[in-house]
mmCIF file of N, CA and C in Angstrom:
data_model
loop_
_atom_site.group_PDB
_atom_site.id
_atom_site.type_symbol
_atom_site.label_atom_id
_atom_site.label_comp_id
_atom_site.label_asym_id
_atom_site.label_seq_id
_atom_site.Cartn_x
_atom_site.Cartn_y
_atom_site.Cartn_z
ATOM 1 N N ARG J 151 48.836 129.134 220.352
ATOM 2 C CA ARG J 151 49.736 129.539 219.296
ATOM 3 C C ARG J 151 49.022 129.447 217.954
ATOM 4 N N ARG J 152 49.202 130.460 217.131
ATOM 5 C CA ARG J 152 48.521 130.531 215.837
ATOM 6 C C ARG J 152 49.425 130.020 214.725
ATOM 7 N N VAL J 153 48.875 129.159 213.868
ATOM 8 C CA VAL J 153 49.601 128.665 212.701
ATOM 9 C C VAL J 153 49.664 129.785 211.674
ATOM 10 N N HIS J 154 50.864 130.053 211.137
ATOM 11 C CA HIS J 154 51.055 131.150 210.185
ATOM 12 C C HIS J 154 50.079 131.051 209.018
ATOM 13 N N GLY J 155 49.296 132.093 208.840
ATOM 14 C CA GLY J 155 48.411 132.206 207.690
ATOM 15 C C GLY J 155 47.090 131.478 207.812
ATOM 16 N N LEU J 156 46.926 130.631 208.807
ATOM 17 C CA LEU J 156 45.696 129.850 208.913
ATOM 18 C C LEU J 156 44.476 130.748 209.136
ATOM 19 N N TYR J 157 44.590 131.721 210.021
ATOM 20 C CA TYR J 157 43.485 132.645 210.282
ATOM 21 C C TYR J 157 43.124 133.419 209.015
ATOM 22 N N GLU J 158 44.124 133.946 208.318
ATOM 23 C CA GLU J 158 43.881 134.721 207.104
ATOM 24 C C GLU J 158 43.204 133.869 206.031
ATOM 25 N N ARG J 159 43.658 132.632 205.885
ATOM 26 C CA ARG J 159 43.055 131.755 204.880
ATOM 27 C C ARG J 159 41.613 131.415 205.250
ATOM 28 N N ALA J 160 41.361 131.164 206.525
ATOM 29 C CA ALA J 160 39.986 130.888 206.966
ATOM 30 C C ALA J 160 39.102 132.110 206.727
ATOM 31 N N MET J 161 39.617 133.294 207.017
ATOM 32 C CA MET J 161 38.838 134.513 206.784
ATOM 33 C C MET J 161 38.521 134.674 205.297
ATOM 34 N N HIS J 162 39.457 134.318 204.437
ATOM 35 C CA HIS J 162 39.189 134.371 202.998
ATOM 36 C C HIS J 162 38.036 133.433 202.648
ATOM 37 N N VAL J 163 38.090 132.199 203.140
ATOM 38 C CA VAL J 163 37.062 131.214 202.805
ATOM 39 C C VAL J 163 35.682 131.718 203.233
ATOM 40 N N TYR J 164 35.570 132.223 204.456
ATOM 41 C CA TYR J 164 34.278 132.711 204.939
ATOM 42 C C TYR J 164 33.822 133.958 204.182
ATOM 43 N N SER J 165 34.737 134.890 203.935
ATOM 44 C CA SER J 165 34.342 136.105 203.216
ATOM 45 C C SER J 165 34.018 135.794 201.759
ATOM 46 N N GLU J 166 34.720 134.841 201.172
ATOM 47 C CA GLU J 166 34.438 134.454 199.783
ATOM 48 C C GLU J 166 33.051 133.827 199.678
ATOM 49 N N ALA J 167 32.690 133.011 200.650
ATOM 50 C CA ALA J 167 31.354 132.419 200.652
ATOM 51 C C ALA J 167 30.291 133.516 200.696
ATOM 52 N N GLY J 168 30.525 134.551 201.483
ATOM 53 C CA GLY J 168 29.597 135.678 201.531
ATOM 54 C C GLY J 168 29.517 136.404 200.205
ATOM 55 N N ARG J 169 30.668 136.575 199.553
ATOM 56 C CA ARG J 169 30.663 137.253 198.249
ATOM 57 C C ARG J 169 29.917 136.429 197.205
ATOM 58 N N VAL J 170 30.069 135.113 197.245
ATOM 59 C CA VAL J 170 29.360 134.250 196.296
ATOM 60 C C VAL J 170 27.851 134.389 196.494
ATOM 61 N N GLU J 171 27.406 134.357 197.740
ATOM 62 C CA GLU J 171 25.974 134.509 198.002
ATOM 63 C C GLU J 171 25.474 135.882 197.558
ATOM 64 N N GLU J 172 26.258 136.917 197.829
ATOM 65 C CA GLU J 172 25.854 138.261 197.419
ATOM 66 C C GLU J 172 25.839 138.386 195.894
ATOM 67 N N PHE J 173 26.816 137.798 195.219
ATOM 68 C CA PHE J 173 26.873 137.816 193.761
ATOM 69 C C PHE J 173 25.607 137.175 193.189
ATOM 70 N N GLN J 174 25.238 136.011 193.743
ATOM 71 C CA GLN J 174 24.041 135.317 193.280
ATOM 72 C C GLN J 174 22.794 136.166 193.510
ATOM 73 N N GLU J 175 22.712 136.807 194.660
ATOM 74 C CA GLU J 175 21.562 137.658 194.973
ATOM 75 C C GLU J 175 21.461 138.819 193.976
ATOM 76 N N VAL J 176 22.587 139.449 193.673
ATOM 77 C CA VAL J 176 22.581 140.550 192.700
ATOM 78 C C VAL J 176 22.153 140.036 191.331
ATOM 79 N N CYS J 177 22.646 138.880 190.935
ATOM 80 C CA CYS J 177 22.252 138.311 189.638
ATOM 81 C C CYS J 177 20.760 137.986 189.598
ATOM 82 N N ASN J 178 20.233 137.486 190.698
ATOM 83 C CA ASN J 178 18.819 137.098 190.742
ATOM 84 C C ASN J 178 17.877 138.286 190.814
ATOM 85 N N THR J 179 18.289 139.379 191.435
ATOM 86 C CA THR J 179 17.381 140.510 191.640
ATOM 87 C C THR J 179 17.653 141.699 190.728
ATOM 88 N N ALA J 180 18.834 141.770 190.134
ATOM 89 C CA ALA J 180 19.212 142.861 189.221
ATOM 90 C C ALA J 180 18.859 144.243 189.772
ATOM 91 N N PRO J 181 19.386 144.593 190.942
ATOM 92 C CA PRO J 181 19.087 145.921 191.503
ATOM 93 C C PRO J 181 19.781 147.023 190.698
ATOM 94 N N PRO J 182 19.407 148.283 190.916
ATOM 95 C CA PRO J 182 20.123 149.377 190.248
ATOM 96 C C PRO J 182 21.617 149.291 190.583
ATOM 97 N N GLY J 183 22.457 149.516 189.584
ATOM 98 C CA GLY J 183 23.898 149.447 189.786
ATOM 99 C C GLY J 183 24.422 148.029 189.921
ATOM 100 N N ALA J 184 23.675 147.055 189.411
ATOM 101 C CA ALA J 184 24.046 145.645 189.571
ATOM 102 C C ALA J 184 25.439 145.347 189.020
ATOM 103 N N ILE J 185 25.754 145.846 187.843
ATOM 104 C CA ILE J 185 27.052 145.550 187.229
ATOM 105 C C ILE J 185 28.189 146.088 188.095
ATOM 106 N N GLU J 186 28.023 147.271 188.617
ATOM 107 C CA GLU J 186 29.053 147.854 189.486
ATOM 108 C C GLU J 186 29.195 147.052 190.772
ATOM 109 N N LYS J 187 28.074 146.565 191.321
ATOM 110 C CA LYS J 187 28.122 145.731 192.524
ATOM 111 C C LYS J 187 28.847 144.424 192.238
ATOM 112 N N LEU J 188 28.563 143.820 191.099
ATOM 113 C CA LEU J 188 29.245 142.581 190.729
ATOM 114 C C LEU J 188 30.740 142.827 190.553
ATOM 115 N N GLY J 189 31.083 143.942 189.921
ATOM 116 C CA GLY J 189 32.495 144.284 189.747
ATOM 117 C C GLY J 189 33.198 144.462 191.082
ATOM 118 N N ALA J 190 32.543 145.141 192.016
ATOM 119 C CA ALA J 190 33.141 145.350 193.341
ATOM 120 C C ALA J 190 33.333 144.017 194.065
ATOM 121 N N LEU J 191 32.383 143.105 193.918
ATOM 122 C CA LEU J 191 32.527 141.784 194.529
ATOM 123 C C LEU J 191 33.696 141.027 193.913
ATOM 124 N N MET J 192 33.853 141.113 192.594
ATOM 125 C CA MET J 192 34.996 140.465 191.936
ATOM 126 C C MET J 192 36.306 141.060 192.425
ATOM 127 N N ASN J 193 36.360 142.384 192.527
ATOM 128 C CA ASN J 193 37.585 143.038 193.006
ATOM 129 C C ASN J 193 37.902 142.616 194.435
ATOM 130 N N GLY J 194 36.881 142.531 195.273
ATOM 131 C CA GLY J 194 37.082 142.089 196.646
ATOM 132 C C GLY J 194 37.555 140.655 196.710
ATOM 133 N N SER J 195 37.035 139.836 195.831
ATOM 134 C CA SER J 195 37.453 138.440 195.767
ATOM 135 C C SER J 195 38.930 138.331 195.402
ATOM 136 N N HIS J 196 39.341 139.095 194.391
ATOM 137 C CA HIS J 196 40.750 139.022 194.001
ATOM 138 C C HIS J 196 41.659 139.514 195.121
ATOM 139 N N ASP J 197 41.277 140.603 195.739
ATOM 140 C CA ASP J 197 42.091 141.136 196.827
ATOM 141 C C ASP J 197 42.227 140.114 197.951
ATOM 142 N N SER J 198 41.136 139.453 198.290
ATOM 143 C CA SER J 198 41.164 138.440 199.341
ATOM 144 C C SER J 198 41.990 137.228 198.916
ATOM 145 N N CYS J 199 41.825 136.785 197.674
ATOM 146 C CA CYS J 199 42.638 135.659 197.177
ATOM 147 C C CYS J 199 44.126 135.996 197.244
ATOM 148 N N SER J 200 44.462 137.215 196.876
ATOM 149 C CA SER J 200 45.861 137.632 196.829
ATOM 150 C C SER J 200 46.452 137.851 198.219
ATOM 151 N N ARG J 201 45.727 138.564 199.073
ATOM 152 C CA ARG J 201 46.291 138.972 200.372
ATOM 153 C C ARG J 201 46.034 137.989 201.503
ATOM 154 N N GLN J 202 44.837 137.395 201.523
ATOM 155 C CA GLN J 202 44.512 136.528 202.645
ATOM 156 C C GLN J 202 44.830 135.063 202.353
ATOM 157 N N TYR J 203 44.394 134.575 201.191
ATOM 158 C CA TYR J 203 44.635 133.170 200.862
ATOM 159 C C TYR J 203 45.999 132.967 200.211
ATOM 160 N N GLU J 204 46.546 134.039 199.676
ATOM 161 C CA GLU J 204 47.873 134.037 199.045
ATOM 162 C C GLU J 204 47.985 133.028 197.906
ATOM 163 N N CYS J 205 46.917 132.974 197.075
ATOM 164 C CA CYS J 205 46.945 132.045 195.939
ATOM 165 C C CYS J 205 47.120 132.763 194.610
ATOM 166 N N SER J 206 47.526 134.020 194.653
ATOM 167 C CA SER J 206 47.829 134.750 193.432
ATOM 168 C C SER J 206 49.343 134.803 193.279
ATOM 169 N N CYS J 207 49.796 135.526 192.301
ATOM 170 C CA CYS J 207 51.228 135.734 192.095
ATOM 171 C C CYS J 207 51.402 137.134 191.502
ATOM 172 N N THR J 208 52.614 137.609 191.453
ATOM 173 C CA THR J 208 52.876 138.968 190.966
ATOM 174 C C THR J 208 52.318 139.175 189.565
ATOM 175 N N GLU J 209 52.547 138.222 188.673
ATOM 176 C CA GLU J 209 52.077 138.366 187.295
ATOM 177 C C GLU J 209 50.558 138.445 187.220
ATOM 178 N N LEU J 210 49.888 137.627 187.994
ATOM 179 C CA LEU J 210 48.433 137.627 187.982
ATOM 180 C C LEU J 210 47.872 138.894 188.623
ATOM 181 N N ASP J 211 48.494 139.354 189.711
ATOM 182 C CA ASP J 211 48.090 140.637 190.301
ATOM 183 C C ASP J 211 48.298 141.768 189.295
ATOM 184 N N ASP J 212 49.420 141.738 188.572
ATOM 185 C CA ASP J 212 49.673 142.746 187.538
ATOM 186 C C ASP J 212 48.596 142.697 186.458
ATOM 187 N N LEU J 213 48.246 141.495 186.004
ATOM 188 C CA LEU J 213 47.232 141.356 184.958
ATOM 189 C C LEU J 213 45.888 141.904 185.429
ATOM 190 N N VAL J 214 45.483 141.569 186.642
ATOM 191 C CA VAL J 214 44.212 142.081 187.169
ATOM 192 C C VAL J 214 44.249 143.604 187.250
ATOM 193 N N ASN J 215 45.339 144.161 187.734
ATOM 194 C CA ASN J 215 45.453 145.627 187.813
ATOM 195 C C ASN J 215 45.421 146.265 186.434
ATOM 196 N N ILE J 216 46.090 145.665 185.466
ATOM 197 C CA ILE J 216 46.064 146.184 184.090
ATOM 198 C C ILE J 216 44.653 146.111 183.530
ATOM 199 N N CYS J 217 43.932 145.035 183.809
ATOM 200 C CA CYS J 217 42.545 144.919 183.351
ATOM 201 C C CYS J 217 41.694 146.043 183.930
ATOM 202 N N LEU J 218 41.854 146.319 185.219
ATOM 203 C CA LEU J 218 41.092 147.399 185.847
ATOM 204 C C LEU J 218 41.477 148.753 185.265
ATOM 205 N N GLU J 219 42.771 148.981 185.076
ATOM 206 C CA GLU J 219 43.238 150.243 184.487
ATOM 207 C C GLU J 219 42.786 150.393 183.038
ATOM 208 N N SER J 220 42.508 149.260 182.376
ATOM 209 C CA SER J 220 42.107 149.275 180.967
ATOM 210 C C SER J 220 40.598 149.378 180.788
ATOM 211 N N GLY J 221 39.862 149.498 181.887
ATOM 212 C CA GLY J 221 38.430 149.724 181.784
ATOM 213 C C GLY J 221 37.531 148.626 182.327
ATOM 214 N N ALA J 222 38.080 147.571 182.906
ATOM 215 C CA ALA J 222 37.232 146.524 183.480
ATOM 216 C C ALA J 222 36.460 147.085 184.673
ATOM 217 N N ILE J 223 35.234 146.670 184.809
ATOM 218 C CA ILE J 223 34.403 147.065 185.945
ATOM 219 C C ILE J 223 34.787 146.240 187.165
ATOM 220 N N GLY J 224 35.193 145.017 186.933
ATOM 221 C CA GLY J 224 35.675 144.115 187.966
ATOM 222 C C GLY J 224 36.607 143.110 187.344
ATOM 223 N N SER J 225 37.565 142.625 188.137
ATOM 224 C CA SER J 225 38.516 141.652 187.609
ATOM 225 C C SER J 225 39.043 140.813 188.764
ATOM 226 N N ARG J 226 39.264 139.539 188.513
ATOM 227 C CA ARG J 226 39.774 138.653 189.557
ATOM 228 C C ARG J 226 40.444 137.441 188.944
ATOM 229 N N LEU J 227 41.265 136.782 189.747
ATOM 230 C CA LEU J 227 41.846 135.530 189.290
ATOM 231 C C LEU J 227 40.748 134.491 189.227
ATOM 232 N N THR J 228 40.955 133.486 188.424
ATOM 233 C CA THR J 228 40.015 132.380 188.332
ATOM 234 C C THR J 228 40.804 131.121 188.041
ATOM 235 N N GLY J 229 40.176 129.998 188.176
ATOM 236 C CA GLY J 229 40.883 128.735 188.026
ATOM 237 C C GLY J 229 41.490 128.345 189.355
ATOM 238 N N ALA J 230 42.614 127.687 189.303
ATOM 239 C CA ALA J 230 43.232 127.167 190.522
ATOM 240 C C ALA J 230 44.077 128.202 191.246
ATOM 241 N N GLY J 231 44.286 129.376 190.662
ATOM 242 C CA GLY J 231 45.162 130.367 191.281
ATOM 243 C C GLY J 231 46.604 129.953 191.094
ATOM 244 N N TRP J 232 47.482 130.510 191.880
ATOM 245 C CA TRP J 232 48.909 130.203 191.800
ATOM 246 C C TRP J 232 49.409 130.254 190.351
ATOM 247 N N GLY J 233 49.012 131.308 189.653
ATOM 248 C CA GLY J 233 49.472 131.486 188.282
ATOM 249 C C GLY J 233 48.418 131.186 187.247
ATOM 250 N N GLY J 234 47.155 131.231 187.622
ATOM 251 C CA GLY J 234 46.052 130.887 186.732
ATOM 252 C C GLY J 234 45.686 131.985 185.751
ATOM 253 N N CYS J 235 44.416 132.271 185.657
ATOM 254 C CA CYS J 235 43.861 133.207 184.684
ATOM 255 C C CYS J 235 43.122 134.327 185.405
ATOM 256 N N ALA J 236 42.761 135.350 184.647
ATOM 257 C CA ALA J 236 41.921 136.421 185.169
ATOM 258 C C ALA J 236 40.646 136.476 184.342
ATOM 259 N N VAL J 237 39.556 136.851 184.997
ATOM 260 C CA VAL J 237 38.286 137.069 184.329
ATOM 261 C C VAL J 237 37.833 138.476 184.717
ATOM 262 N N SER J 238 37.277 139.201 183.750
ATOM 263 C CA SER J 238 36.888 140.594 183.979
ATOM 264 C C SER J 238 35.497 140.863 183.439
ATOM 265 N N ILE J 239 34.812 141.815 184.052
ATOM 266 C CA ILE J 239 33.556 142.338 183.504
ATOM 267 C C ILE J 239 33.913 143.617 182.755
ATOM 268 N N VAL J 240 33.553 143.649 181.469
ATOM 269 C CA VAL J 240 33.866 144.799 180.623
ATOM 270 C C VAL J 240 32.615 145.156 179.830
ATOM 271 N N SER J 241 32.308 146.427 179.778
ATOM 272 C CA SER J 241 31.184 146.900 178.978
ATOM 273 C C SER J 241 31.438 146.583 177.506
ATOM 274 N N THR J 242 30.408 146.131 176.802
ATOM 275 C CA THR J 242 30.594 145.762 175.395
ATOM 276 C C THR J 242 31.071 146.940 174.549
ATOM 277 N N ASN J 243 30.657 148.161 174.908
ATOM 278 C CA ASN J 243 31.094 149.307 174.107
ATOM 279 C C ASN J 243 32.546 149.687 174.378
ATOM 280 N N GLN J 244 33.183 149.081 175.365
ATOM 281 C CA GLN J 244 34.598 149.338 175.652
ATOM 282 C C GLN J 244 35.482 148.120 175.371
ATOM 283 N N LEU J 245 34.877 147.059 174.874
ATOM 284 C CA LEU J 245 35.584 145.790 174.741
ATOM 285 C C LEU J 245 36.810 145.859 173.830
ATOM 286 N N SER J 246 36.677 146.424 172.659
ATOM 287 C CA SER J 246 37.814 146.481 171.726
ATOM 288 C C SER J 246 38.985 147.252 172.314
ATOM 289 N N ALA J 247 38.705 148.398 172.897
ATOM 290 C CA ALA J 247 39.765 149.208 173.511
ATOM 291 C C ALA J 247 40.384 148.472 174.691
ATOM 292 N N PHE J 248 39.554 147.800 175.487
ATOM 293 C CA PHE J 248 40.040 147.024 176.623
ATOM 294 C C PHE J 248 41.014 145.942 176.166
ATOM 295 N N LEU J 249 40.598 145.159 175.181
ATOM 296 C CA LEU J 249 41.451 144.070 174.695
ATOM 297 C C LEU J 249 42.789 144.591 174.170
ATOM 298 N N GLU J 250 42.753 145.686 173.447
ATOM 299 C CA GLU J 250 43.994 146.255 172.906
ATOM 300 C C GLU J 250 44.899 146.768 174.022
ATOM 301 N N LYS J 251 44.332 147.434 175.006
ATOM 302 C CA LYS J 251 45.132 147.947 176.128
ATOM 303 C C LYS J 251 45.767 146.810 176.911
ATOM 304 N N VAL J 252 45.008 145.765 177.188
ATOM 305 C CA VAL J 252 45.554 144.622 177.928
ATOM 306 C C VAL J 252 46.632 143.931 177.094
ATOM 307 N N LYS J 253 46.376 143.792 175.808
ATOM 308 C CA LYS J 253 47.373 143.182 174.923
ATOM 309 C C LYS J 253 48.693 143.940 174.990
ATOM 310 N N GLN J 254 48.631 145.252 174.838
ATOM 311 C CA GLN J 254 49.849 146.062 174.834
ATOM 312 C C GLN J 254 50.509 146.130 176.217
ATOM 313 N N SER J 255 49.691 146.378 177.237
ATOM 314 C CA SER J 255 50.237 146.619 178.575
ATOM 315 C C SER J 255 50.738 145.357 179.261
ATOM 316 N N TYR J 256 50.168 144.220 178.927
ATOM 317 C CA TYR J 256 50.601 142.988 179.594
ATOM 318 C C TYR J 256 51.397 142.088 178.649
ATOM 319 N N TYR J 257 50.780 141.664 177.571
ATOM 320 C CA TYR J 257 51.408 140.652 176.708
ATOM 321 C C TYR J 257 52.584 141.199 175.911
ATOM 322 N N VAL J 258 52.398 142.291 175.196
ATOM 323 C CA VAL J 258 53.490 142.860 174.403
ATOM 324 C C VAL J 258 54.603 143.352 175.318
ATOM 325 N N ALA J 259 54.243 143.997 176.424
ATOM 326 C CA ALA J 259 55.247 144.527 177.353
ATOM 327 C C ALA J 259 56.123 143.423 177.943
ATOM 328 N N ARG J 260 55.621 142.198 177.991
ATOM 329 C CA ARG J 260 56.386 141.074 178.546
ATOM 330 C C ARG J 260 56.946 140.145 177.467
ATOM 331 N N GLY J 261 56.813 140.557 176.208
ATOM 332 C CA GLY J 261 57.319 139.734 175.113
ATOM 333 C C GLY J 261 56.499 138.476 174.882
ATOM 334 N N LEU J 262 55.220 138.534 175.191
ATOM 335 C CA LEU J 262 54.343 137.366 175.073
ATOM 336 C C LEU J 262 53.318 137.518 173.948
ATOM 337 N N GLU J 263 53.631 138.357 172.963
ATOM 338 C CA GLU J 263 52.633 138.612 171.923
ATOM 339 C C GLU J 263 52.231 137.358 171.152
ATOM 340 N N ASP J 264 53.092 136.333 171.104
ATOM 341 C CA ASP J 264 52.742 135.095 170.414
ATOM 342 C C ASP J 264 51.704 134.275 171.188
ATOM 343 N N ARG J 265 51.413 134.652 172.442
ATOM 344 C CA ARG J 265 50.445 133.921 173.263
ATOM 345 C C ARG J 265 49.087 134.618 173.329
ATOM 346 N N VAL J 266 48.994 135.820 172.748
ATOM 347 C CA VAL J 266 47.776 136.626 172.904
ATOM 348 C C VAL J 266 46.547 135.885 172.407
ATOM 349 N N SER J 267 46.597 135.283 171.242
ATOM 350 C CA SER J 267 45.397 134.671 170.670
ATOM 351 C C SER J 267 44.866 133.514 171.511
ATOM 352 N N GLU J 268 45.720 132.850 172.260
ATOM 353 C CA GLU J 268 45.255 131.747 173.102
ATOM 354 C C GLU J 268 44.915 132.203 174.530
ATOM 355 N N ALA J 269 45.318 133.412 174.887
ATOM 356 C CA ALA J 269 45.175 133.841 176.278
ATOM 357 C C ALA J 269 44.211 135.003 176.493
ATOM 358 N N LEU J 270 43.938 135.785 175.484
ATOM 359 C CA LEU J 270 43.116 136.984 175.657
ATOM 360 C C LEU J 270 41.940 136.928 174.699
ATOM 361 N N PHE J 271 40.739 136.807 175.259
ATOM 362 C CA PHE J 271 39.546 136.700 174.424
ATOM 363 C C PHE J 271 38.329 137.156 175.209
ATOM 364 N N ALA J 272 37.261 137.428 174.480
ATOM 365 C CA ALA J 272 36.002 137.864 175.094
ATOM 366 C C ALA J 272 34.975 136.744 174.988
ATOM 367 N N THR J 273 34.118 136.699 175.968
ATOM 368 C CA THR J 273 33.012 135.744 175.979
ATOM 369 C C THR J 273 31.842 136.398 176.707
ATOM 370 N N GLN J 274 30.721 135.731 176.723
ATOM 371 C CA GLN J 274 29.558 136.253 177.446
ATOM 372 C C GLN J 274 29.154 135.232 178.498
ATOM 373 N N PRO J 275 28.576 135.706 179.599
ATOM 374 C CA PRO J 275 28.158 134.750 180.648
ATOM 375 C C PRO J 275 27.004 133.882 180.164
ATOM 376 N N GLY J 276 26.969 132.684 180.674
ATOM 377 C CA GLY J 276 25.894 131.763 180.395
ATOM 378 C C GLY J 276 25.286 131.263 181.697
ATOM 379 N N SER J 277 24.320 130.433 181.600
ATOM 380 C CA SER J 277 23.621 129.961 182.801
ATOM 381 C C SER J 277 24.437 128.928 183.563
ATOM 382 N N GLY J 278 25.454 128.362 182.958
ATOM 383 C CA GLY J 278 26.272 127.374 183.662
ATOM 384 C C GLY J 278 25.680 125.983 183.591
ATOM 385 N N ALA J 279 26.297 125.083 184.296
ATOM 386 C CA ALA J 279 25.848 123.693 184.301
ATOM 387 C C ALA J 279 24.539 123.567 185.065
ATOM 388 N N ALA J 280 23.714 122.641 184.641
ATOM 389 C CA ALA J 280 22.426 122.428 185.308
ATOM 390 C C ALA J 280 21.985 120.988 185.116
ATOM 391 N N ILE J 281 21.181 120.529 186.039
ATOM 392 C CA ILE J 281 20.542 119.212 185.922
ATOM 393 C C ILE J 281 19.047 119.459 185.912
ATOM 394 N N TYR J 282 18.374 118.966 184.891
ATOM 395 C CA TYR J 282 16.937 119.136 184.781
ATOM 396 C C TYR J 282 16.272 117.812 185.129
ATOM 397 N N LEU J 283 15.363 117.856 186.068
ATOM 398 C CA LEU J 283 14.652 116.639 186.487
ATOM 399 C C LEU J 283 13.223 116.682 186.033
#
């Protein structure tokens, strides 16, 4: 007898591990179309988090979809899920238009315009935490 959702959640964990390794490989080798590959991996991650692990919610799925419709190359939930945040890859030359579209389509449309400054912002990737020996 199968426990409800256990197989799907396990499949998410294994497929997510593969996406993480592939993401790292793309970052390390920078092949042609690297940004698009990274975006596709992020999109696959969000889809798996939402459908297989079921750690997303309607609002977060809506936000990710709005980000993609607004020009993101890739978008996914991040943080703990279950109502967390979204992170997106956006071309710098489309950033201003992207931010405005997401602001209008998600925050203003839901009456959350007073939360925009704390919730919607741009940043650049960094090398992350490291230990130097």
